[in-house]
Coordinates of C-alpha atoms in Angstrom, one line a residue:
X1 CA 1.7 -7.6 -7.4
X2 CA 5.2 -7.2 -8.6
X3 CA 8.9 -7.5 -7.6
X4 CA 8.3 -4.5 -5.4
X5 CA 5.2 -5.9 -3.7
X6 CA 4.7 -6.0 0.0
X7 CA 5.4 -9.8 0.1
X8 CA 9.0 -9.0 -1.0
X9 CA 9.4 -6.8 2.0
X10 CA 8.4 -9.3 4.7
X11 CA 12.0 -9.7 6.1
X12 CA 12.6 -5.9 6.0
X13 CA 9.5 -4.5 7.7
X14 CA 10.2 -2.3 10.8
X15 CA 9.0 -3.4 14.2
X16 CA 5.3 -2.7 14.6
X17 CA 3.7 -0.9 17.5
X18 CA 1.8 -2.8 20.2
X19 CA -1.5 -1.7 18.6
X20 CA -0.4 -2.8 15.1
X21 CA 0.9 -6.1 16.6
X22 CA -2.4 -6.8 18.3
X23 CA -4.2 -6.2 15.0
X24 CA -1.8 -8.5 13.2
X25 CA -2.4 -11.2 15.8
X26 CA -6.2 -10.9 15.4
X27 CA -5.9 -11.3 11.6
X28 CA -3.5 -14.2 11.9
X29 CA -5.8 -15.9 14.5
X30 CA -8.8 -15.6 12.3
X31 CA -7.0 -17.0 9.3
X32 CA -5.9 -20.0 11.3
X33 CA -9.4 -20.6 12.6
X34 CA -10.9 -20.4 9.1
X35 CA -8.2 -22.6 7.7
X36 CA -9.1 -25.4 10.2
X37 CA -12.8 -25.0 9.6
X38 CA -12.5 -25.0 5.8
X39 CA -10.2 -27.9 6.0
X40 CA -12.9 -30.1 7.5
X41 CA -11.6 -29.7 11.1
X42 CA -8.1 -31.0 10.2
X43 CA -5.8 -29.5 12.8
X44 CA -2.5 -31.0 11.5
X45 CA -0.7 -28.6 9.2
X46 CA 0.9 -31.6 7.5
X47 CA -2.5 -32.6 6.1
X48 CA -4.0 -29.1 5.9
X49 CA -1.9 -26.9 3.6
X50 CA -3.9 -23.8 4.1
X51 CA -3.5 -24.1 7.8
X52 CA 0.3 -24.6 7.3
X53 CA 0.4 -21.3 5.4
X54 CA -1.7 -19.5 8.1
X55 CA 0.6 -20.7 10.8
X56 CA 3.7 -19.6 8.9
X57 CA 2.1 -16.2 8.5
X58 CA 1.3 -16.0 12.2
X59 CA 5.0 -16.8 13.0
X60 CA 6.1 -14.0 10.7
X61 CA 4.4 -11.5 13.0
X62 CA 5.8 -13.3 16.1
X63 CA 2.5 -14.6 17.3
X64 CA 3.0 -16.7 20.4
X65 CA 2.6 -20.5 20.2
X66 CA -0.2 -20.5 22.7
X67 CA -2.2 -18.0 20.6
X68 CA -1.7 -20.2 17.5
X69 CA -2.9 -23.3 19.4
X70 CA -6.0 -21.5 20.7
X71 CA -6.8 -20.3 17.2
X72 CA -6.5 -23.9 15.9
X73 CA -8.8 -25.1 18.7
X74 CA -11.4 -22.5 17.8
X75 CA -11.5 -23.8 14.2
X76 CA -13.2 -27.0 15.5
X77 CA -15.9 -25.1 17.4
X78 CA -19.3 -25.3 15.6
X79 CA -20.4 -22.0 16.9
X80 CA -17.5 -20.1 15.4
X81 CA -18.9 -17.2 13.3
X82 CA -15.9 -16.0 11.3
X83 CA -16.8 -15.5 7.7
X84 CA -14.5 -15.1 4.7
X85 CA -15.7 -12.6 2.2
X86 CA -13.9 -10.9 -0.7
X87 CA -15.2 -7.4 -1.7
X88 CA -14.6 -6.1 -5.2
X89 CA -13.8 -2.4 -5.7
X90 CA -12.4 0.3 -7.9
X91 CA -9.8 2.7 -6.6
X92 CA -8.1 5.9 -7.8
X93 CA -7.3 5.9 -11.6
X94 CA -9.7 3.0 -12.2
X95 CA -7.4 0.7 -10.3
X96 CA -9.0 -2.7 -9.4
X97 CA -9.1 -3.9 -5.9
X98 CA -9.9 -7.2 -4.2
X99 CA -10.4 -6.8 -0.4
X100 CA -10.2 -10.1 1.4
X101 CA -11.9 -10.0 4.9
X102 CA -12.3 -12.3 7.8
X103 CA -15.1 -11.1 10.1
X104 CA -17.6 -12.2 12.7
X105 CA -19.9 -9.3 11.5
X106 CA -20.0 -8.7 7.8
X107 CA -22.5 -5.9 8.1
X108 CA -20.0 -4.0 10.2
X109 CA -17.2 -4.9 7.8
X110 CA -18.9 -3.9 4.6
X111 CA -19.9 -0.6 6.1
X112 CA -16.3 0.1 7.1
X113 CA -14.9 -0.9 3.7
X114 CA -17.5 1.2 1.9
X115 CA -16.8 4.2 4.1
X116 CA -13.0 3.9 3.6
X117 CA -13.4 3.6 -0.2
X118 CA -15.6 6.6 -0.5
X119 CA -13.3 8.8 1.6
X120 CA -10.4 7.9 -0.7
X121 CA -11.7 8.1 -4.3
X122 CA -12.9 4.5 -4.4
X123 CA -16.1 2.6 -4.6
X124 CA -17.5 -0.9 -4.2
X125 CA -17.9 -2.7 -7.5
X126 CA -20.6 -5.0 -8.9
X127 CA -19.8 -8.6 -7.9
X128 CA -17.9 -10.3 -10.7
X129 CA -16.8 -7.1 -12.3
X130 CA -13.3 -7.1 -10.8
X131 CA -12.5 -10.6 -9.6
X132 CA -12.1 -12.0 -13.2
X133 CA -9.1 -9.6 -13.5
X134 CA -7.2 -11.7 -11.0
X135 CA -6.2 -15.4 -10.8
X136 CA -5.5 -17.4 -7.6
X137 CA -1.8 -18.2 -7.5
X138 CA 0.8 -19.7 -5.2
X139 CA 3.7 -17.3 -4.3
X140 CA 7.1 -18.1 -2.9
X141 CA 9.2 -15.2 -1.7
X142 CA 12.9 -15.4 -1.1
X143 CA 16.1 -13.5 -0.9
X144 CA 18.5 -14.4 -3.7
X145 CA 21.5 -13.7 -1.6
X146 CA 24.7 -15.1 -3.2
X147 CA 22.7 -17.3 -5.6
X148 CA 22.7 -15.9 -9.2
X149 CA 19.2 -15.1 -10.5
X150 CA 19.7 -17.4 -13.5
X151 CA 20.3 -20.3 -11.1
X152 CA 17.2 -19.5 -9.1
X153 CA 15.2 -19.1 -12.2
X154 CA 16.3 -22.6 -13.4
X155 CA 15.5 -24.2 -10.0
X156 CA 12.2 -22.5 -9.8
X157 CA 11.1 -23.6 -13.3
X158 CA 12.3 -27.1 -12.6
X159 CA 10.2 -27.0 -9.4
X160 CA 7.0 -26.0 -11.2
X161 CA 7.1 -22.2 -11.4
X162 CA 5.0 -20.3 -13.9
X163 CA 6.7 -16.9 -13.4
X164 CA 9.8 -15.5 -11.7
X165 CA 10.5 -11.9 -11.0
X166 CA 13.3 -10.1 -9.2
X167 CA 13.7 -6.6 -7.6
X168 CA 17.1 -6.1 -5.9
X169 CA 17.7 -9.2 -3.8
X170 CA 14.0 -10.0 -3.5
X171 CA 12.7 -12.8 -5.7
X172 CA 9.0 -13.7 -6.3
X173 CA 8.1 -17.1 -7.7
X174 CA 4.6 -17.8 -8.9
X175 CA 3.0 -21.1 -9.5
X176 CA -0.4 -22.8 -9.4
X177 CA -1.9 -23.3 -5.9
X178 CA -1.7 -27.1 -6.2
X179 CA 2.0 -26.9 -6.9
X180 CA 3.0 -24.4 -4.2
X181 CA 3.9 -26.9 -1.5
X182 CA 6.0 -29.0 -3.9
X183 CA 7.7 -25.9 -5.3
X184 CA 8.7 -24.8 -1.8
X185 CA 10.0 -28.2 -0.9
X186 CA 11.9 -28.5 -4.2
X187 CA 13.7 -25.2 -3.6
X188 CA 14.6 -26.0 0.0
X189 CA 16.0 -29.4 -1.0
X190 CA 18.4 -27.4 -3.3
X191 CA 19.5 -25.4 -0.3
X192 CA 17.4 -22.3 -1.1
X193 CA 16.0 -20.5 2.0
X194 CA 12.3 -19.6 1.5
X195 CA 11.2 -16.5 3.3
X196 CA 7.4 -17.0 2.9
X197 CA 4.8 -18.8 1.0
X198 CA 1.3 -17.4 0.1
X199 CA -1.8 -18.0 -1.8
X200 CA -2.5 -14.7 -3.5
X201 CA -4.7 -13.1 -6.1
X202 CA -2.4 -12.2 -8.9
X203 CA -3.5 -9.6 -11.5
X204 CA -3.8 -10.9 -15.0
X205 CA -2.8 -7.5 -16.4
X206 CA -1.1 -4.6 -14.5
X207 CA -1.8 -0.9 -15.0
X208 CA 0.2 2.2 -14.3
X209 CA -1.2 5.3 -12.6
X210 CA -0.2 8.9 -12.6
X211 CA 1.6 10.1 -9.4
X212 CA -1.4 11.6 -7.8
X213 CA -3.6 8.5 -8.3
X214 CA -0.8 6.3 -7.1
X215 CA -0.4 8.3 -3.9
X216 CA -4.1 8.2 -3.3
X217 CA -4.2 4.4 -3.9
X218 CA -1.4 3.9 -1.4
X219 CA -3.3 5.8 1.3
X220 CA -6.5 3.9 0.5
X221 CA -4.8 0.5 0.8
X222 CA -3.1 1.6 4.0
X223 CA -6.4 2.7 5.5
X224 CA -8.2 -0.5 4.5
X225 CA -5.5 -2.7 5.9
X226 CA -5.7 -0.9 9.3
X227 CA -9.1 -2.4 9.8
X228 CA -8.9 -5.6 11.8
X229 CA -11.5 -7.3 9.6
X230 CA -9.4 -6.7 6.4
X231 CA -7.0 -9.6 5.9
X232 CA -5.4 -8.6 2.6
X233 CA -5.9 -6.1 -0.2
X234 CA -4.9 -7.0 -3.8
X235 CA -4.5 -4.5 -6.6
X236 CA -3.5 -4.5 -10.3
X237 CA -1.0 -1.6 -9.8
X238 CA 2.7 -2.5 -9.6
X239 CA 4.5 -1.9 -6.3
X240 CA 1.4 -2.1 -4.0

């Protein structure tokens, strides 16, 4: 994760194809359903922050309101079988990967993840050998626009930020998960427009790859994220 990360590009993504949009809807729907279930069945986003984040993400991909409501309803169904599993892996150049999945069939999912890794110079890792290299963090992404970076930095720190980075007009602000909602509210009260908020796995230490390994890693991540069971892929390489 860095100032060049995919979260910084949310506003600038090109329109997706119908197939890609359908996949995005499936992922967003599953995230909403799991957020309700893990929130003890709480369907009000005001009292279920993870659900609030999932709904925001669904709106970013233009998911219809009716689809969002159906996904919320499914979260309260006891027979729902969606599981949330994070796979640890190594990619090209000894890069570290966390592959977050939401699936109703983890045997199918792990087989697909393993196959994709093996075809792109990667492999599954022993549980625990990769995850410690990342820390769960809250992330706020915004466009600095006319606001000077020094001003944004000051407002972010006052609001509880731990780290602030900039690349062009894109600004990423990291904080602890429990301060994410308050940080977002604090910035908005100061007239700052927030593009998105996320809970992410932030690498503790970044590594650089040679050009060939970097290209191979980009292809690997793209292929993993095409699978509808893969929600998010995190890596410790800048710009991914």
